[in-house]
Amino acid sequence: MVESEHDVPARFDVSMDPDGECRLRLTGRLDVVNVSGIQQEIMAAIDRHRPRRLLLDLCDVTYLDDFGALLISQLRDSVLLRSGTLRLANVPEHVQQMLSLIHFDEGDVCRPTFEKPTSDAVSRLGEATLQLVFNARYLVSFLGSVILSFGYAVVHPRALRWNDTVSLMEKTGVDAVPIVALTSFLLGLVMAFMAALQLRQFGANIYVASLVAIAMVSELGPIMTAIIVAGRSGSAFAAEIGTMRISEEIDALYIMGFRPALFLAVPRILASIVVVPLLTLFSSIFAIAGGLLVGVLMLDLTAAAYLNQTVDSLTLSDFLWGFSKSIVFAAVISWIGCLRGFQVRGGAASVGNAATSAVVSGIFLIIFLDAMFAFIRNYG
Amino acid sequence: MAEEPIISVRNLTARYGEDVILEGVSLDVYGGEILAILGSSGCGKSTLLRHMVGLDRVSAGSVVIDGVDITTCRSQEYHRTLRKIGVLFQGSALFGSMTIGENVALPISEYAKLDKGPIGALVKMKLCAVGLDGYENHLPSEISGGMKKRAGLARSLALNPSILFLDEPTSGLDPIISAEIDGLIRRINQSLGTTMVIVTHDLGTIMHVADRSIMLDKSRKGIIAEGDPHELKRLSSNPIVRNFFLRQAREPTAESESRS
């Protein structure tokens, strides 16, 4: 029975009554499948007659859904546009129910209203500025609460979650060793290879070792490591804390009397500050190993000569700069990761945005601070 | 009840940005009672709870808990007041990286300077009390929604607070589990004398657990009715209140009412 009803296609028939009223008779199922097939034809037929009065006979409509109702609504609009009238006749009970369900009689109910209200450029600029100010305020207050929490942890070392800190060190540090080692090794290899192509022309092969060593220890080692940590751990911090935020876990911490910054941010920042300099050291060592491989295989240097040149060209100052940079980068990456996590509001999309933003702002800050370091070192 | 209220909210106004959610709400909660805050979704029940415990800052008005106005007091005093309250959050808010036992032990180990042994024993007692004995080493992701609520309840009771706030304790649970949670709440109230503020729209909870109820309404942005829920259901002439009780009665939660 239902099967056969489905088979009844929608049809229509237009006729003009002697008194000038146009009669449109609809038959069959007016549903999502059928309506689109006949809609244009119906509208074209109505446009040909351009009636002032339209009578819609729904007697043989076996089924009508909101797609069918949309057709009727469009017919009503086209008649009203000509200051005419639309009359429904022989409306079956089920059609009447559907029409009342969507408040068809209220006229403008079929106008779309779900478009997002768009604000003009000036108010958008204003909103963006206010947002920036609020963000800056939050940034400063979060920085303050992290510093206070660090101070509290120094005075009350037992209040710090040492177990969490150690496991975070493992996640941020030990687990990152393979990827840091591999990328640094390849970076050292490529750097040495590129340098060798140029320096070989002048017989200055041995300086490949100096180039790789100085570049890695004071510049690229800290930056590469920081970028990898920002991608691996900065985003993880933001996502973890953000998820805790939306599942009310941070509220629960607060109610239980814990300081969320001390409980969540301090272990992460501390763990990063401890392991990132070590990772940076690994990074430099592996890059030098990459350079050594090129030196020995391409430039006919002995391993001892390469390593001697490496040691000779490095100064304590290079080490110290690289070391201090990596500490600052670690603090900044983990701080921004935690900050983005705490800023999460709403749902899952917000957590994703926080993770992305943690990486983007982390990398930006690394490059920015590196430029500051370079400036201080050369002119300070 | 002539005694002093343990919680006193006066003219509380709550807003998120431009939106005013609640305006001029005043209510009292007395020691040992179970107060249900009712209302349909979006009427500001959870908002009221968040403001009552200080998770959100009030726009105007005061919230006095046990003599301390938490909207104006110093942070130390607020933290002392927090020791007296527990909150069961809607989603239980268990820490996903910790086992159920560690979750319950967390507040105990922070405040009660005890060794691992006694803390473990206390955790076991708490979990026994909520019917979760033997689940100490499960992660929250390994247990069902109803068990999470129980575990959240055990954690919120960890330090035996004198006031317990419960945000939709039975939401998302089937009628049988809901009735069990309701029974648990009642037993805790009777055995520990804990004052309870329950935010809910579950008629079963309201009728079986609450001593007194207040009803919020979205259009009024405040309280529209107050009193014993049975009397409200029977006697209220307010159409919104009548509607709330009547409509709810047609929904499955009514089964739990007729069953017990």
Coordinates of N, CA and C in Angstrom, one line a residue, chain A residues 198-205:
Chain A
Q198 N 80.4 24.8 -1.7 CA 81.0 26.1 -1.9 C 82.5 26.1 -1.4
L199 N 82.6 25.6 -0.2 CA 84.0 25.7 0.4 C 85.0 24.9 -0.3
R200 N 84.6 23.8 -0.9 CA 85.6 22.9 -1.6 C 86.3 23.7 -2.7
Q201 N 85.6 24.7 -3.3 CA 86.2 25.5 -4.4 C 87.4 26.2 -3.9
F202 N 87.4 26.6 -2.6 CA 88.6 27.4 -2.1 C 89.5 26.5 -1.2
G203 N 89.3 25.2 -1.2 CA 90.1 24.3 -0.4 C 89.9 24.5 1.0
A204 N 88.7 25.1 1.4 CA 88.5 25.3 2.8 C 87.6 24.3 3.4
N205 N 87.8 23.0 3.0 CA 86.9 21.9 3.4 C 86.7 21.8 4.9

